[in-house]
mmCIF file of C-alpha atoms in Angstrom:
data_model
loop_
_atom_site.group_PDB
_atom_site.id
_atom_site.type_symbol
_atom_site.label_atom_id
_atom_site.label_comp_id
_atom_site.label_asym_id
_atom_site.label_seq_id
_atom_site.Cartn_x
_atom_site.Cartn_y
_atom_site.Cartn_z
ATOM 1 C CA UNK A 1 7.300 12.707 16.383
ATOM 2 C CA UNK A 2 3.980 13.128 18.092
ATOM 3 C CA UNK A 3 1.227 14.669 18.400
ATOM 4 C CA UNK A 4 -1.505 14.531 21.296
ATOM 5 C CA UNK A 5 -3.777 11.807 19.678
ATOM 6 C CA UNK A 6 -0.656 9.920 19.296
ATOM 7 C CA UNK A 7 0.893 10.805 22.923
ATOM 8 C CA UNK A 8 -2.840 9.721 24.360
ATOM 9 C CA UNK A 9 -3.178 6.692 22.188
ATOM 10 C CA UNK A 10 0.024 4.742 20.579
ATOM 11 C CA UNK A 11 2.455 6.646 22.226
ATOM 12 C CA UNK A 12 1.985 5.426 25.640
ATOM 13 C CA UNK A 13 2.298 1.691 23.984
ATOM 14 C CA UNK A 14 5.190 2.378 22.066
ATOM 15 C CA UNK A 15 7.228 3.439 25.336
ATOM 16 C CA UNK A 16 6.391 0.437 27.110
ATOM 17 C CA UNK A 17 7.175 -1.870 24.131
ATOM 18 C CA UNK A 18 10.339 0.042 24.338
ATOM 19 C CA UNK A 19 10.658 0.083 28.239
ATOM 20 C CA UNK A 20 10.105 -3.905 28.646
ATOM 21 C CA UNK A 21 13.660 -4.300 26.081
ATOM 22 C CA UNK A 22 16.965 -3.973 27.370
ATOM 23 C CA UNK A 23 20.085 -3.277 25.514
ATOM 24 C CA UNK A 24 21.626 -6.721 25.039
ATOM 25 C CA UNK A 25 25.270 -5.309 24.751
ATOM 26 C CA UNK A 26 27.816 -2.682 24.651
ATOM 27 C CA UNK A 27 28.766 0.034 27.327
ATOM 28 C CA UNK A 28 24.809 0.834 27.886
ATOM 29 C CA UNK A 29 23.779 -3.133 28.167
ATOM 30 C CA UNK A 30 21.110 -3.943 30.242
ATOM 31 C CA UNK A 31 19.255 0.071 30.061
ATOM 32 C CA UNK A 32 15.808 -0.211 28.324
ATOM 33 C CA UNK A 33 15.357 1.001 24.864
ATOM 34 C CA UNK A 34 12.919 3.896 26.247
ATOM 35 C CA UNK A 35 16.240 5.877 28.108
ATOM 36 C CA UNK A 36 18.071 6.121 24.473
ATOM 37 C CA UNK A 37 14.454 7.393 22.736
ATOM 38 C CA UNK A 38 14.451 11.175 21.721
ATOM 39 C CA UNK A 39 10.756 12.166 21.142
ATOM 40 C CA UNK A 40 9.659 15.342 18.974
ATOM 41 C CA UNK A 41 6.324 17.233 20.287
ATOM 42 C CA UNK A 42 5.130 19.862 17.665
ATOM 43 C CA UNK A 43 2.876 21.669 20.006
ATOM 44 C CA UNK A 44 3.135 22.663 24.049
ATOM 45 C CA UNK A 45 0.175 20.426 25.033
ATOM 46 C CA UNK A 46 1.738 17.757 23.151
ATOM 47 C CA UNK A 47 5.343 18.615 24.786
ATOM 48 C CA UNK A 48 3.110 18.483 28.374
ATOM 49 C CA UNK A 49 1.720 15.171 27.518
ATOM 50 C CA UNK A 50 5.057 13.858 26.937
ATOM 51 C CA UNK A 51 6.408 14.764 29.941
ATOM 52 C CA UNK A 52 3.624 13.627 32.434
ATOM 53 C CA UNK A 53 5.041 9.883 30.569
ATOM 54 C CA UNK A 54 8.428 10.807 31.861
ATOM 55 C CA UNK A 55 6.958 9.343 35.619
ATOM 56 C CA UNK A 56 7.496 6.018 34.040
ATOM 57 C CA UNK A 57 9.710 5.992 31.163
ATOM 58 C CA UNK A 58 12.775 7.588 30.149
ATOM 59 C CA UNK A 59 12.359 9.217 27.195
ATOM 60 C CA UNK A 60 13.328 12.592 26.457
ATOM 61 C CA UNK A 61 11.065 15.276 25.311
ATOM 62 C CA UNK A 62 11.939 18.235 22.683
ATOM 63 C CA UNK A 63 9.677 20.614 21.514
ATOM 64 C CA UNK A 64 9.689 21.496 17.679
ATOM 65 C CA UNK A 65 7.918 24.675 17.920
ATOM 66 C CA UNK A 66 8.582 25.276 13.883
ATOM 67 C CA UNK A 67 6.160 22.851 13.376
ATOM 68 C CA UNK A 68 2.431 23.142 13.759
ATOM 69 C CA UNK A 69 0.568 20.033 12.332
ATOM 70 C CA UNK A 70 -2.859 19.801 13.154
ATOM 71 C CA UNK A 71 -4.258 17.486 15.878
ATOM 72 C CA UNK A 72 -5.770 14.293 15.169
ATOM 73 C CA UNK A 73 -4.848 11.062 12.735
ATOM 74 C CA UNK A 74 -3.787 12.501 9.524
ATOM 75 C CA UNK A 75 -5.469 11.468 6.597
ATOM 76 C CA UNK A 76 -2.903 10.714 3.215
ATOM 77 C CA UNK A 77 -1.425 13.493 1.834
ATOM 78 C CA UNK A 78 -3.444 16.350 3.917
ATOM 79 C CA UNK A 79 -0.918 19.484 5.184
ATOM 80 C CA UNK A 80 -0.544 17.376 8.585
ATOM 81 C CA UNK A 81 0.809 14.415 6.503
ATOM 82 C CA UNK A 82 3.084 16.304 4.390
ATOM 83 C CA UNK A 83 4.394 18.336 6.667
ATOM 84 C CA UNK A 84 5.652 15.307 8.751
ATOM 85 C CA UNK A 85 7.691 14.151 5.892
ATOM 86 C CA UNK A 86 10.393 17.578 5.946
ATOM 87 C CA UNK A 87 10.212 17.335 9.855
ATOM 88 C CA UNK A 88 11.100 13.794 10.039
ATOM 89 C CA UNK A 89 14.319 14.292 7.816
ATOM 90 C CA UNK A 90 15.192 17.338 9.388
ATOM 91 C CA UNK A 91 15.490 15.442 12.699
ATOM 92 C CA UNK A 92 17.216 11.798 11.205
ATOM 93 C CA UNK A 93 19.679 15.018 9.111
ATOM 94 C CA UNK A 94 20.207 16.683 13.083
ATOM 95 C CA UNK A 95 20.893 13.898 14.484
ATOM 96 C CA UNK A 96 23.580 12.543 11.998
ATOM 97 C CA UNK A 97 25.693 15.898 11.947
ATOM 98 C CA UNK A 98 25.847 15.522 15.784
ATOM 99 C CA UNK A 99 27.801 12.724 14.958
ATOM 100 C CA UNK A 100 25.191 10.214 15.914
ATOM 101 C CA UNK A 101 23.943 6.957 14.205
ATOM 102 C CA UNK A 102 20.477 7.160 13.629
ATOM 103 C CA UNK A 103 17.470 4.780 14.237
ATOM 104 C CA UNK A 104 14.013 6.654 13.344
ATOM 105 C CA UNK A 105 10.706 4.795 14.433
ATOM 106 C CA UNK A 106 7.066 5.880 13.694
ATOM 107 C CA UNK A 107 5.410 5.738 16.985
ATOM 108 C CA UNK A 108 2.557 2.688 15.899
ATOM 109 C CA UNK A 109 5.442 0.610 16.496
ATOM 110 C CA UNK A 110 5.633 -2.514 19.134
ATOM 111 C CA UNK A 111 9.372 -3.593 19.632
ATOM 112 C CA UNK A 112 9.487 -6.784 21.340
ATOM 113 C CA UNK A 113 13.149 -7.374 21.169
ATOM 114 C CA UNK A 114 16.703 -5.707 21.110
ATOM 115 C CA UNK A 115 16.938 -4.446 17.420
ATOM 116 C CA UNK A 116 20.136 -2.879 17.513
ATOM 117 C CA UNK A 117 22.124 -6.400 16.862
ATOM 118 C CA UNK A 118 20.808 -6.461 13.750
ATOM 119 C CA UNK A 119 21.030 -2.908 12.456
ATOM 120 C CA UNK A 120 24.799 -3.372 13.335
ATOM 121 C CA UNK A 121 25.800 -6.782 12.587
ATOM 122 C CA UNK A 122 25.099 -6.678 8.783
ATOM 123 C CA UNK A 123 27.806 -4.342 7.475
ATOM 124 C CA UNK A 124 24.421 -1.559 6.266
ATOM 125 C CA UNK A 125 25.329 1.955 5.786
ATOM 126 C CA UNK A 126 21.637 2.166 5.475
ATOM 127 C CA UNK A 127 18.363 0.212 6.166
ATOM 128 C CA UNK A 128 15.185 0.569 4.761
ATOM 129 C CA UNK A 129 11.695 -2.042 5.648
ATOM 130 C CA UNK A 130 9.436 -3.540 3.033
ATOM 131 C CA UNK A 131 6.858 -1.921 2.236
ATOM 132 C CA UNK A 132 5.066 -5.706 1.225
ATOM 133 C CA UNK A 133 5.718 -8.937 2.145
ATOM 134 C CA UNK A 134 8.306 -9.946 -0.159
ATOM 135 C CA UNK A 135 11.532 -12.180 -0.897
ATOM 136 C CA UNK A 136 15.256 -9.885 -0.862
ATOM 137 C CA UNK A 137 18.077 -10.748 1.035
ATOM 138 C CA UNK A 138 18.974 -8.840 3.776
ATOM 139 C CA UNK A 139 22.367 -9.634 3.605
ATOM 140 C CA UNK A 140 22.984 -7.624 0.131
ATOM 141 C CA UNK A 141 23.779 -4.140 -0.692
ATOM 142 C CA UNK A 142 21.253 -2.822 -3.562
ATOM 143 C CA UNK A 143 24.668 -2.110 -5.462
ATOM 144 C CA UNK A 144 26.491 -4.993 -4.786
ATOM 145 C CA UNK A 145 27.447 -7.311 -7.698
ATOM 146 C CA UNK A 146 25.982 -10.637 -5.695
ATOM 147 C CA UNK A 147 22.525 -8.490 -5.818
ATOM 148 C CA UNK A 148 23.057 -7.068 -9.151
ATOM 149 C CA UNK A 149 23.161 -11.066 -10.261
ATOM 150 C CA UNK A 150 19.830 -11.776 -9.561
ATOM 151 C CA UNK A 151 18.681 -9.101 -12.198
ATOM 152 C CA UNK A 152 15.702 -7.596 -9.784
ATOM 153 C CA UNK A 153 13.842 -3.882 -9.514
ATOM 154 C CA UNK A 154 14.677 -3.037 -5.681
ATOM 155 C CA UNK A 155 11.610 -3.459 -3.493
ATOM 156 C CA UNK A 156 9.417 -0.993 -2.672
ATOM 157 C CA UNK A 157 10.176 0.924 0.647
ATOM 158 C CA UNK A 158 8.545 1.789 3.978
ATOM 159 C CA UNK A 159 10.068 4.851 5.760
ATOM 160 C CA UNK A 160 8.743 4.182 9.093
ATOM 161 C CA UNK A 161 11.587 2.190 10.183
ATOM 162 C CA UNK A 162 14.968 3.321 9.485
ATOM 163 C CA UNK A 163 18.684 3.273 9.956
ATOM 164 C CA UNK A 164 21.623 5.355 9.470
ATOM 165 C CA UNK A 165 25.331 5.209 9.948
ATOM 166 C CA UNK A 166 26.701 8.913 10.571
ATOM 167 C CA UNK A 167 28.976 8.786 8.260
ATOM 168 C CA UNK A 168 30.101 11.731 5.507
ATOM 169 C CA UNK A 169 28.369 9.826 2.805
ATOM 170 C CA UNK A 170 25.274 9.050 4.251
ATOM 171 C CA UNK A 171 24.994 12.688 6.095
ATOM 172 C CA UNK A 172 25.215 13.906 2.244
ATOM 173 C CA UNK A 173 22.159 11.488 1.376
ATOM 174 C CA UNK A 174 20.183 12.680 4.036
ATOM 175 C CA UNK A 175 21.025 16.311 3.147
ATOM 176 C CA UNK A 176 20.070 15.190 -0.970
ATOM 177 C CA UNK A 177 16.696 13.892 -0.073
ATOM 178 C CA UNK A 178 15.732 16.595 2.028
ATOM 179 C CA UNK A 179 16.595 19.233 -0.817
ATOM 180 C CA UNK A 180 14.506 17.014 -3.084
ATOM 181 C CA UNK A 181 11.568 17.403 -1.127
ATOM 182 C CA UNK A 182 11.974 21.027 -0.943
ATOM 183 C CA UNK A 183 12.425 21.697 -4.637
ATOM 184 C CA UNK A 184 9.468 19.028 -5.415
ATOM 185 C CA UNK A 185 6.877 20.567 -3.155
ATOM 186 C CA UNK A 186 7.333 24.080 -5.287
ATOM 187 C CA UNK A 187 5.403 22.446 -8.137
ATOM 188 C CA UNK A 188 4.198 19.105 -6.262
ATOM 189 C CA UNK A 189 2.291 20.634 -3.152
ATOM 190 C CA UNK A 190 1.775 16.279 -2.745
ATOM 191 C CA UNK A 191 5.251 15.622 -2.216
ATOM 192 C CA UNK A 192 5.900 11.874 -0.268
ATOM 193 C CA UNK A 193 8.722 11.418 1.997
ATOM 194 C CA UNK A 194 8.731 7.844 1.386
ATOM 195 C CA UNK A 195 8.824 8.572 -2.493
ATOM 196 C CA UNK A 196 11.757 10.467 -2.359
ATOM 197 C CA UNK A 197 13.433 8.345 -0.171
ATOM 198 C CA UNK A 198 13.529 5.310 -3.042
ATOM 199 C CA UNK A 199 14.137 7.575 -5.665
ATOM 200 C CA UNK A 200 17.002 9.698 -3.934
ATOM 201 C CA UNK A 201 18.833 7.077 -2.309
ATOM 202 C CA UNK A 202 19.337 4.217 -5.175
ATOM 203 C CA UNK A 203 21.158 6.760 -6.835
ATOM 204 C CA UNK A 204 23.161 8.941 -3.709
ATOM 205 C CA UNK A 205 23.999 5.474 -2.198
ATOM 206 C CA UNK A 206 25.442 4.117 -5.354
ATOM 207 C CA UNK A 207 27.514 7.439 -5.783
ATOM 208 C CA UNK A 208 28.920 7.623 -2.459
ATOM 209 C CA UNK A 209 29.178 3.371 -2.862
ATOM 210 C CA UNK A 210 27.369 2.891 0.477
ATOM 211 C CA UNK A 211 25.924 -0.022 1.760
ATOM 212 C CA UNK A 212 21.955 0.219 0.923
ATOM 213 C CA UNK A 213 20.294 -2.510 2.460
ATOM 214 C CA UNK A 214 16.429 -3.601 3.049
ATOM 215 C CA UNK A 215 15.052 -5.002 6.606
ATOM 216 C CA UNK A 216 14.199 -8.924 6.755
ATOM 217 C CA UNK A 217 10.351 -8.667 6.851
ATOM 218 C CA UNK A 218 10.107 -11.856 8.456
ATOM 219 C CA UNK A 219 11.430 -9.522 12.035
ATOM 220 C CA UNK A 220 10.412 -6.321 11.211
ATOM 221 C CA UNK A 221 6.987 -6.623 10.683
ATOM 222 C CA UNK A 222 3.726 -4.873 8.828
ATOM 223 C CA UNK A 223 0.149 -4.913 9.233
ATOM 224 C CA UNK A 224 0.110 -4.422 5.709
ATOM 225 C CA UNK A 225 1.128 -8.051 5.326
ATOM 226 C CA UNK A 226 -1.119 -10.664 4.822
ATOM 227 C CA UNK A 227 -2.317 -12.617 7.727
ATOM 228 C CA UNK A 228 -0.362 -13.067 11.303
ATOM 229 C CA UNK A 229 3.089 -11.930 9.458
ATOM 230 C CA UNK A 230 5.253 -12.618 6.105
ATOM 231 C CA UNK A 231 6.496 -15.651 6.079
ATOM 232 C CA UNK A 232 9.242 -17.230 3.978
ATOM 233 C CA UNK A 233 12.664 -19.926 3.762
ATOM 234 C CA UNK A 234 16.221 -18.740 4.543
ATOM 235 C CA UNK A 235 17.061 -20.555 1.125
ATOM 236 C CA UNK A 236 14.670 -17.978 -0.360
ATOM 237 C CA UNK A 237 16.874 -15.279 0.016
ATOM 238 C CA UNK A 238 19.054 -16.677 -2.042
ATOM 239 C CA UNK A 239 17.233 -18.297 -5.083
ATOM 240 C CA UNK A 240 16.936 -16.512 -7.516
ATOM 241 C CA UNK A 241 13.591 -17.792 -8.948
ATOM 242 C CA UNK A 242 12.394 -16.790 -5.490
ATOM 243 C CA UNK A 243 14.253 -13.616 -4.958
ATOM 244 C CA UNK A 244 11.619 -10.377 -6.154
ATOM 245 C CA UNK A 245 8.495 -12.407 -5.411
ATOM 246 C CA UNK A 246 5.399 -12.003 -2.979
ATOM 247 C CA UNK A 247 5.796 -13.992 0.182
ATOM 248 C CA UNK A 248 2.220 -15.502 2.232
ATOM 249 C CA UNK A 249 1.569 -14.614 5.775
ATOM 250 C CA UNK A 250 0.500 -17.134 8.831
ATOM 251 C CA UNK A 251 -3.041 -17.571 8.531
ATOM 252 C CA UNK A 252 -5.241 -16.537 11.551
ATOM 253 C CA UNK A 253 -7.367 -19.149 13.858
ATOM 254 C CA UNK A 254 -10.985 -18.636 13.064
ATOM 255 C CA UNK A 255 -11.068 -15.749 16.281
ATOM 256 C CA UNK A 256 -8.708 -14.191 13.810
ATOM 257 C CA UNK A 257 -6.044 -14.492 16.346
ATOM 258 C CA UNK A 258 -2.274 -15.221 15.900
ATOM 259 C CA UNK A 259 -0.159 -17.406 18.052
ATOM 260 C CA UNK A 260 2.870 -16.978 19.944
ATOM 261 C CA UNK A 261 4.962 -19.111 17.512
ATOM 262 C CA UNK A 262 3.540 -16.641 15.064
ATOM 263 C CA UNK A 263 4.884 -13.432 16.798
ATOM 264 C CA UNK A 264 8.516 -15.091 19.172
ATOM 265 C CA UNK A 265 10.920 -14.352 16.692
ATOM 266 C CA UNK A 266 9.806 -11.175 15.419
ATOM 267 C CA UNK A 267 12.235 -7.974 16.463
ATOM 268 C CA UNK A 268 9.160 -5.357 15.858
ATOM 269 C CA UNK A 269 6.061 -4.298 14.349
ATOM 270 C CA UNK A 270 4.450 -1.309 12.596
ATOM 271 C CA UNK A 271 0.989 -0.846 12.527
ATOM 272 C CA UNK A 272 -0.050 1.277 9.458
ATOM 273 C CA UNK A 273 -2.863 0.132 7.305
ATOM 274 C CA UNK A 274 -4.465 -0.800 10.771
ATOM 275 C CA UNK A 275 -7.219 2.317 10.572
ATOM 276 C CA UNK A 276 -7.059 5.863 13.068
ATOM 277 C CA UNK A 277 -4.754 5.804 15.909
ATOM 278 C CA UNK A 278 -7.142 4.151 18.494
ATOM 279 C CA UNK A 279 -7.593 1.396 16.269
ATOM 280 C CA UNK A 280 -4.038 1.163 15.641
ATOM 281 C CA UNK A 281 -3.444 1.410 19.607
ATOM 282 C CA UNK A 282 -6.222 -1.899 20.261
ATOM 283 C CA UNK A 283 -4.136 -3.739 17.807
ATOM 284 C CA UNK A 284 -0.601 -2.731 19.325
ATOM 285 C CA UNK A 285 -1.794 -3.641 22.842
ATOM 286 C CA UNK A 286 -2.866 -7.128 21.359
ATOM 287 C CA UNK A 287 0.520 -7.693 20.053
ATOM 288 C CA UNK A 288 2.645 -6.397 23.285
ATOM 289 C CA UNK A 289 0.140 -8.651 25.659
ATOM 290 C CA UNK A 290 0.385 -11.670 23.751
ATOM 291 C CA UNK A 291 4.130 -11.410 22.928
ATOM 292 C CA UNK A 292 5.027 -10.946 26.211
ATOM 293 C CA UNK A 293 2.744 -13.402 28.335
ATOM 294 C CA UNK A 294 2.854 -15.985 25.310
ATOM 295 C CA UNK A 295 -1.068 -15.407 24.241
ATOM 296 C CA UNK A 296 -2.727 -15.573 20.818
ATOM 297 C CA UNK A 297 -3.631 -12.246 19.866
ATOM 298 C CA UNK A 298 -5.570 -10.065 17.601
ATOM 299 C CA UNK A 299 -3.377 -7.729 16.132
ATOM 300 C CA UNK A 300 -4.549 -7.031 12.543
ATOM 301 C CA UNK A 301 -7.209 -5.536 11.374
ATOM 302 C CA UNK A 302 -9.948 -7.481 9.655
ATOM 303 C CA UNK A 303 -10.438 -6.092 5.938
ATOM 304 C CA UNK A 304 -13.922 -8.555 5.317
ATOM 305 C CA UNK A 305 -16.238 -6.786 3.478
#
């Protein structure tokens, strides 16, 4: 979903993130991640924007002319915000009764390599990324008894990467949280996707005994997370004194850069709590330029007062 501040800004860096990754396997191996992206305009000038980006990336463009968010960066729960919450579930719900497995990415994302190996490879019905830098294995369903062991609240959730199997169960989900937000915002004009989400799927998931699982924060990463990245063991993951708690993030050089051995291994990274979208779109440039020629970088925002 864009808009034009996002189409002039992040969008453009998004693509290219996407364009420079190819498809490491399967019957579309080798195509860049950019020909398999579906993006939603909510206005013509955003749809036209959109296009003119189709001279170097292959992306499709849709126009969602039910929608009419205002223009600009959206400030937290304003009627721009909101309304991208039922718009982004309608799509990730359209989607899934095509028959099609979902990914859904906000657009202040970098991808630096081939994520769909992992989304796959993991048995998930469902993926979800931290919201904070903490310890959970990735490896676990929420409802599974090896998780259940370790006696821990689930971790708090960031909507703005996700996956979804189209399957019958997880269509129904889908369907469930989108009805909650509808019969919340009646007498909760500040209805939150990304509240919903938690509180719909821990108990949909476990009814329909689907595999609910949360992203490895160590490759899909936050600029909400301390430093140049969370950081933590492989034996982590599976200790329980460990398993629940906050994680520390590479410290920056004193140019409050981070390094390439900071930033190799990661799969992507969103860039909220990085200020308005041309903030957000200095940062994401950092990252993409250092990643790819093997650079220190700036890529979060300094929060010195």
């Amino acid at each position: 979903m864009a808009n034009e501040e996002a189409l002039e800004h992040t969008v453009p860096l998004f693509l290219e993130s996407l364009r420079r990754v190819p498809v490491t396997d399967g019957k579309h191996g080798g195509r860049s991640l950019d020909q398999h992206l579906v993006l939603v305009a909510w206005s013509g000038a955003a749809l036209a924007a959109c296009q003119a980006l189709n001279s170097r990336y292959g992306h499709t463009c849709v126009r969602d002319a039910e929608h009419t968010a205002a223009t600009g960066s959206f400030g937290f729960h304003d009627a721009g915000f909101n309304s991208l919450g039922f718009a982004k579930i309608k799509y990730i719900l359209n989607g899934l009764s095509a028959g099609h497995d979902v990914v859904f990415l906000d657009t202040d994302i970098i991808v630096l390599q081939d994520p769909l190996p992992y989304f796959l490879g993991r048995g998930a019905d469902m993926w979800g990324s931290m919201e904070k830098c903490m310890i959970y294995p990735d490896r676990m369903s929420f409802h599974s008894t090896e998780f259940q062991a370790f006696h821990k609240k689930l971790p708090p959730i960031n909507i703005g990467v996700l996956y979804f199997k189209a399957t019958a169960g997880v269509t129904r989900c889908v369907y469930s949280w989108l009805m909650e937000m509808y019969t919340e915002v009646l007498n909760r004009p500040r209805v939150w996707d990304q509240d919903l989400y938690g509180k719909v799927m821990v108990k949909c998931t476990a009814l329909h005994e689907l595999r609910w699982q949360v992203l490895d924060p160590r490759l899909f990463q936050s600029a909400c997370f301390p430093g140049c990245g969370c950081s933590f063991s492989d034996s982590d993951m599976t200790d329980p004194e460990r398993v629940g708690k906050f994680a520390k993030g590479h410290r920056p050089d004193r140019q409050g850069r981070c390094s390439p051995e900071h930033f190799s291994s990661w799969l992507m990274r969103h860039f909220p709590c990085s200020g308005l979208t041309h903030q957000k779109a200095k940062l994401m440039t950092g990252l993409m330029e250092g990643f790819f020629n093997s650079t220190s970088a700036v890529i979060t925002r300094n929060r010195r007062r």
